[in-house]
Amino acid sequence: MRGSLHFNRREALLGVAGMAGAACLPAWARSAAPRTRDVTLVARPSRVPLAGSPHPDTDVWAYDGVLPGPEIRIRQGERLRVRVENRLAEETTVHWHGIRVPNAMDGVPHLTQRPIAPGETFVYEFDCPDAGTYWYHPHQRSFEQVGRGLAGALIVEETSPPAVDRDATWVLGDWRLTKDASISGDFGHMRDISHNGRIGNTVTVNGRVRDIFAVRAGERLRLRLINVANARIFGLEFSGLEPMVVAIDGQPVEPHAPEAGRVVLGPATRIDLILDIAGRPGDRYAVIDSFYSVQRYRLLDLAVSDDDPLPERADKAMARLPSNPLAEPDLRNAQRHEVTLSGGMMGHMSSAMMNGRKTDIRTLMHNGLIWAINGVAASGHVHDPLLTFERGKSYVLRLVNDTAWHHPMHLHGHFFRVLSVNGQPSARREWLDTVLLYPREEAEIALVADNPGDWMFHCHILEHQAGGMMGVVRVA
Ligand code: C2O
Ligand code: CU
């Protein structure tokens, strides 16, 4: 029997009819219930060939013991039921990043659920209202749990997906490895918290250091990029090819070439590309990450296989993906709020509120905190709301990054439109769940607060989150 939490009218109908015997159900009642997909995920330690030979295998924490976690695929409008078993030595939870779940399914420890103790199981169950590319990860001590490998893709397919030859996912991971390819144990170090987070020294695509990714001449690929790194920002250049961005954070955008030829993904960001493979068998196209210009490196080569080129496609044009059912904010009547980010190295924050008390920076740092939102440095997930929204109302938030660092700011349970960046109207007014603010940048975002509950709003550089850059937005 399902919990009353998700007991909606259609299921109630079905439930009553079900007691009379499912076989007698009229066809309309049978099709009215969303199909439920059942998945089991076991969070556990494992050992995987992350760096590849000649390096030894690496001890990780992983869902089902594989890196990345199993890709979950579901159709838009279907219901997902995931049984999560915790075989780690510490508590965990799972957060479904970008999925507009009911609050109790959001996976935030203490705020939306009791954490899953070692040996315990928790069942998450929710509908997936939006098609697109999403992911899942723990929200408990995420700077270490995600950093040790707990992350996986969650793909919600359109009811009629665009015609491509292949739909592929690249989960982009970043690791700090020691000489023997084991994960460096210095999680939560103040040096990383106070600067740009735990940037690693080894980048993986789908859990391995790769040399090539095989493609076929003439092939049209839908490439779903997901940045699951704790802190690394990627800026990918597909030299010689013309990738088109068709969705960001799962939400469709007008197909367009990436700005300055570079696909930028802050932590937690997803970008769907359509990539037409030009060239002939044997050709190679390097994919370069040039985000941190001093450390440009080759991510991998797209290697054109010896297979015969696919015939030229008749439908060269790229249609916009169908929009998801998001409520349009009413900008004329929206209430406005300011949200200021402060702290970090080279900042001028001298104090912040900690546990309801004004606290000087040295005491904050002693407690592992160095970041604040509107003057509050948060420890733990439960605190007084930073903002309280009235359910169904529209809001515009002016996010001001008063720091010398990048911050990918993520709001749970909702999508927001980016209205402007540094006072300039944004070109595409894209819907995001995570907006990457550059140093000293400001952005205006707008949303309808239509999902009731207490929702996290935090930086997705997981060390910044742990270091205080987090708050609760209440929709009541
Ligand atoms: Cu991807 Cu609060 O998380
Ligand atoms: Cu940050």
PDB file of N, CA and C in Angstrom, residues 135 142-143 146-147 172-176 187 191-193 195-200 203 227-234 265-268 289 291-292 405-408 436 459-465:
ATOM      1  N   TRP A 135      20.079  14.078 -12.438  1.00  0.00           N
ATOM      2  CA  TRP A 135      21.012  13.138 -11.802  1.00  0.00           C
ATOM      3  C   TRP A 135      20.671  12.963 -10.338  1.00  0.00           C
ATOM      4  N   SER A 142      27.714  15.504   1.521  1.00  0.00           N
ATOM      5  CA  SER A 142      27.879  15.265   0.079  1.00  0.00           C
ATOM      6  C   SER A 142      29.298  15.584  -0.396  1.00  0.00           C
ATOM      7  N   PHE A 143      29.990  16.502   0.272  1.00  0.00           N
ATOM      8  CA  PHE A 143      31.352  16.820  -0.190  1.00  0.00           C
ATOM      9  C   PHE A 143      32.240  15.582  -0.159  1.00  0.00           C
ATOM     10  N   VAL A 146      29.732  12.357  -2.477  1.00  0.00           N
ATOM     11  CA  VAL A 146      29.776  12.550  -3.926  1.00  0.00           C
ATOM     12  C   VAL A 146      31.232  12.450  -4.386  1.00  0.00           C
ATOM     13  N   GLY A 147      32.132  13.047  -3.609  1.00  0.00           N
ATOM     14  CA  GLY A 147      33.554  13.031  -3.955  1.00  0.00           C
ATOM     15  C   GLY A 147      34.151  11.636  -3.992  1.00  0.00           C
ATOM     16  N   LEU A 172      30.503  13.610 -16.185  1.00  0.00           N
ATOM     17  CA  LEU A 172      31.848  14.183 -16.035  1.00  0.00           C
ATOM     18  C   LEU A 172      32.216  14.229 -14.559  1.00  0.00           C
ATOM     19  N   GLY A 173      33.272  13.516 -14.203  1.00  0.00           N
ATOM     20  CA  GLY A 173      33.690  13.450 -12.801  1.00  0.00           C
ATOM     21  C   GLY A 173      35.101  13.974 -12.617  1.00  0.00           C
ATOM     22  N   ASP A 174      35.398  14.384 -11.410  1.00  0.00           N
ATOM     23  CA  ASP A 174      36.716  14.952 -11.102  1.00  0.00           C
ATOM     24  C   ASP A 174      37.189  14.353  -9.785  1.00  0.00           C
ATOM     25  N   TRP A 175      38.430  13.903  -9.749  1.00  0.00           N
ATOM     26  CA  TRP A 175      38.932  13.150  -8.597  1.00  0.00           C
ATOM     27  C   TRP A 175      40.272  13.687  -8.161  1.00  0.00           C
ATOM     28  N   ARG A 176      40.482  13.667  -6.871  1.00  0.00           N
ATOM     29  CA  ARG A 176      41.812  14.001  -6.363  1.00  0.00           C
ATOM     30  C   ARG A 176      42.468  12.691  -5.949  1.00  0.00           C
ATOM     31  N   PHE A 187      39.189  15.296   2.577  1.00  0.00           N
ATOM     32  CA  PHE A 187      37.883  15.916   2.336  1.00  0.00           C
ATOM     33  C   PHE A 187      37.603  16.988   3.379  1.00  0.00           C
ATOM     34  N   ARG A 191      41.353  24.743   3.189  1.00  0.00           N
ATOM     35  CA  ARG A 191      41.949  25.343   1.989  1.00  0.00           C
ATOM     36  C   ARG A 191      40.975  25.237   0.810  1.00  0.00           C
ATOM     37  N   ASP A 192      40.333  24.087   0.671  1.00  0.00           N
ATOM     38  CA  ASP A 192      39.362  23.908  -0.422  1.00  0.00           C
ATOM     39  C   ASP A 192      38.067  24.663  -0.140  1.00  0.00           C
ATOM     40  N   ILE A 193      37.623  24.618   1.112  1.00  0.00           N
ATOM     41  CA  ILE A 193      36.377  25.309   1.471  1.00  0.00           C
ATOM     42  C   ILE A 193      36.497  26.804   1.168  1.00  0.00           C
ATOM     43  N   HIS A 195      38.620  28.440  -0.851  1.00  0.00           N
ATOM     44  CA  HIS A 195      38.954  28.849  -2.223  1.00  0.00           C
ATOM     45  C   HIS A 195      37.913  28.289  -3.191  1.00  0.00           C
ATOM     46  N   ASN A 196      38.372  27.621  -4.282  1.00  0.00           N
ATOM     47  CA  ASN A 196      37.366  27.197  -5.268  1.00  0.00           C
ATOM     48  C   ASN A 196      36.912  25.754  -5.116  1.00  0.00           C
ATOM     49  N   GLY A 197      36.969  25.222  -3.914  1.00  0.00           N
ATOM     50  CA  GLY A 197      36.463  23.870  -3.690  1.00  0.00           C
ATOM     51  C   GLY A 197      37.511  22.818  -3.992  1.00  0.00           C
ATOM     52  N   ARG A 198      37.080  21.556  -3.860  1.00  0.00           N
ATOM     53  CA  ARG A 198      38.001  20.446  -4.060  1.00  0.00           C
ATOM     54  C   ARG A 198      38.135  20.166  -5.552  1.00  0.00           C
ATOM     55  N   ILE A 199      39.071  20.859  -6.184  1.00  0.00           N
ATOM     56  CA  ILE A 199      39.361  20.585  -7.592  1.00  0.00           C
ATOM     57  C   ILE A 199      40.340  19.420  -7.600  1.00  0.00           C
ATOM     58  N   GLY A 200      40.083  18.427  -8.434  1.00  0.00           N
ATOM     59  CA  GLY A 200      40.923  17.238  -8.450  1.00  0.00           C
ATOM     60  C   GLY A 200      42.054  17.333  -9.450  1.00  0.00           C
ATOM     61  N   VAL A 203      40.271  13.611 -14.391  1.00  0.00           N
ATOM     62  CA  VAL A 203      38.912  13.807 -14.878  1.00  0.00           C
ATOM     63  C   VAL A 203      38.438  12.537 -15.571  1.00  0.00           C
ATOM     64  N   ASN A 227      27.666  17.402 -15.143  1.00  0.00           N
ATOM     65  CA  ASN A 227      28.827  17.671 -14.306  1.00  0.00           C
ATOM     66  C   ASN A 227      28.535  17.233 -12.869  1.00  0.00           C
ATOM     67  N   VAL A 228      29.116  16.109 -12.458  1.00  0.00           N
ATOM     68  CA  VAL A 228      28.900  15.621 -11.098  1.00  0.00           C
ATOM     69  C   VAL A 228      30.095  15.910 -10.190  1.00  0.00           C
ATOM     70  N   ALA A 229      31.028  16.728 -10.670  1.00  0.00           N
ATOM     71  CA  ALA A 229      32.216  17.046  -9.865  1.00  0.00           C
ATOM     72  C   ALA A 229      31.834  17.873  -8.641  1.00  0.00           C
ATOM     73  N   ASN A 230      32.609  17.732  -7.572  1.00  0.00           N
ATOM     74  CA  ASN A 230      32.402  18.558  -6.378  1.00  0.00           C
ATOM     75  C   ASN A 230      32.552  20.030  -6.708  1.00  0.00           C
ATOM     76  N   ALA A 231      33.538  20.371  -7.524  1.00  0.00           N
ATOM     77  CA  ALA A 231      33.915  21.779  -7.641  1.00  0.00           C
ATOM     78  C   ALA A 231      34.374  22.197  -9.037  1.00  0.00           C
ATOM     79  N   ARG A 232      34.815  21.262  -9.851  1.00  0.00           N
ATOM     80  CA  ARG A 232      35.401  21.642 -11.141  1.00  0.00           C
ATOM     81  C   ARG A 232      34.339  22.176 -12.091  1.00  0.00           C
ATOM     82  N   ILE A 233      34.658  23.263 -12.767  1.00  0.00           N
ATOM     83  CA  ILE A 233      33.819  23.793 -13.837  1.00  0.00           C
ATOM     84  C   ILE A 233      34.446  23.333 -15.149  1.00  0.00           C
ATOM     85  N   PHE A 234      33.638  22.844 -16.071  1.00  0.00           N
ATOM     86  CA  PHE A 234      34.144  22.408 -17.371  1.00  0.00           C
ATOM     87  C   PHE A 234      33.806  23.448 -18.439  1.00  0.00           C
ATOM     88  N   LEU A 265      29.951  24.090 -18.095  1.00  0.00           N
ATOM     89  CA  LEU A 265      29.117  23.403 -17.112  1.00  0.00           C
ATOM     90  C   LEU A 265      29.702  23.599 -15.723  1.00  0.00           C
ATOM     91  N   GLY A 266      29.004  24.362 -14.895  1.00  0.00           N
ATOM     92  CA  GLY A 266      29.365  24.429 -13.491  1.00  0.00           C
ATOM     93  C   GLY A 266      28.943  23.134 -12.821  1.00  0.00           C
ATOM     94  N   PRO A 267      29.405  22.883 -11.594  1.00  0.00           N
ATOM     95  CA  PRO A 267      28.967  21.696 -10.881  1.00  0.00           C
ATOM     96  C   PRO A 267      27.445  21.592 -10.861  1.00  0.00           C
ATOM     97  N   ALA A 268      26.944  20.385 -11.153  1.00  0.00           N
ATOM     98  CA  ALA A 268      25.516  20.031 -11.163  1.00  0.00           C
ATOM     99  C   ALA A 268      24.789  20.398 -12.445  1.00  0.00           C
ATOM    100  N   ASP A 289      39.106  20.700 -22.687  1.00  0.00           N
ATOM    101  CA  ASP A 289      38.533  21.489 -21.588  1.00  0.00           C
ATOM    102  C   ASP A 289      39.460  22.672 -21.346  1.00  0.00           C
ATOM    103  N   PHE A 291      38.400  25.520 -19.524  1.00  0.00           N
ATOM    104  CA  PHE A 291      37.786  26.472 -18.593  1.00  0.00           C
ATOM    105  C   PHE A 291      38.836  27.210 -17.773  1.00  0.00           C
ATOM    106  N   TYR A 292      39.737  26.450 -17.134  1.00  0.00           N
ATOM    107  CA  TYR A 292      40.825  27.109 -16.395  1.00  0.00           C
ATOM    108  C   TYR A 292      41.969  27.230 -17.392  1.00  0.00           C
ATOM    109  N   TRP A 405      34.860  34.508  -6.151  1.00  0.00           N
ATOM    110  CA  TRP A 405      34.813  33.108  -6.592  1.00  0.00           C
ATOM    111  C   TRP A 405      33.547  32.797  -7.371  1.00  0.00           C
ATOM    112  N   HIS A 406      33.589  31.678  -8.118  1.00  0.00           N
ATOM    113  CA  HIS A 406      32.399  31.193  -8.836  1.00  0.00           C
ATOM    114  C   HIS A 406      31.470  30.471  -7.858  1.00  0.00           C
ATOM    115  N   HIS A 407      30.168  30.620  -8.076  1.00  0.00           N
ATOM    116  CA  HIS A 407      29.211  29.874  -7.263  1.00  0.00           C
ATOM    117  C   HIS A 407      28.048  29.375  -8.113  1.00  0.00           C
ATOM    118  N   PRO A 408      27.933  28.073  -8.309  1.00  0.00           N
ATOM    119  CA  PRO A 408      26.751  27.509  -8.976  1.00  0.00           C
ATOM    120  C   PRO A 408      25.630  27.358  -7.956  1.00  0.00           C
ATOM    121  N   LEU A 436      25.207  29.445 -12.588  1.00  0.00           N
ATOM    122  CA  LEU A 436      26.614  29.674 -12.274  1.00  0.00           C
ATOM    123  C   LEU A 436      26.895  31.175 -12.249  1.00  0.00           C
ATOM    124  N   CYS A 459      25.052  26.628  -2.701  1.00  0.00           N
ATOM    125  CA  CYS A 459      26.093  26.541  -3.715  1.00  0.00           C
ATOM    126  C   CYS A 459      26.384  25.070  -3.969  1.00  0.00           C
ATOM    127  N   HIS A 460      26.532  24.694  -5.244  1.00  0.00           N
ATOM    128  CA  HIS A 460      26.812  23.288  -5.565  1.00  0.00           C
ATOM    129  C   HIS A 460      28.302  22.986  -5.665  1.00  0.00           C
ATOM    130  N   ILE A 461      29.152  23.954  -5.317  1.00  0.00           N
ATOM    131  CA  ILE A 461      30.527  23.585  -4.993  1.00  0.00           C
ATOM    132  C   ILE A 461      30.398  23.041  -3.583  1.00  0.00           C
ATOM    133  N   LEU A 462      30.557  21.723  -3.455  1.00  0.00           N
ATOM    134  CA  LEU A 462      30.090  21.058  -2.238  1.00  0.00           C
ATOM    135  C   LEU A 462      30.869  21.503  -1.011  1.00  0.00           C
ATOM    136  N   GLU A 463      32.096  21.967  -1.205  1.00  0.00           N
ATOM    137  CA  GLU A 463      32.864  22.512  -0.079  1.00  0.00           C
ATOM    138  C   GLU A 463      32.314  23.871   0.349  1.00  0.00           C
ATOM    139  N   HIS A 464      31.807  24.647  -0.593  1.00  0.00           N
ATOM    140  CA  HIS A 464      31.190  25.933  -0.216  1.00  0.00           C
ATOM    141  C   HIS A 464      29.889  25.691   0.545  1.00  0.00           C
ATOM    142  N   GLN A 465      29.145  24.693   0.088  1.00  0.00           N
ATOM    143  CA  GLN A 465      27.902  24.345   0.779  1.00  0.00           C
ATOM    144  C   GLN A 465      28.211  23.966   2.228  1.00  0.00           C
TER     145      GLN A 465
END
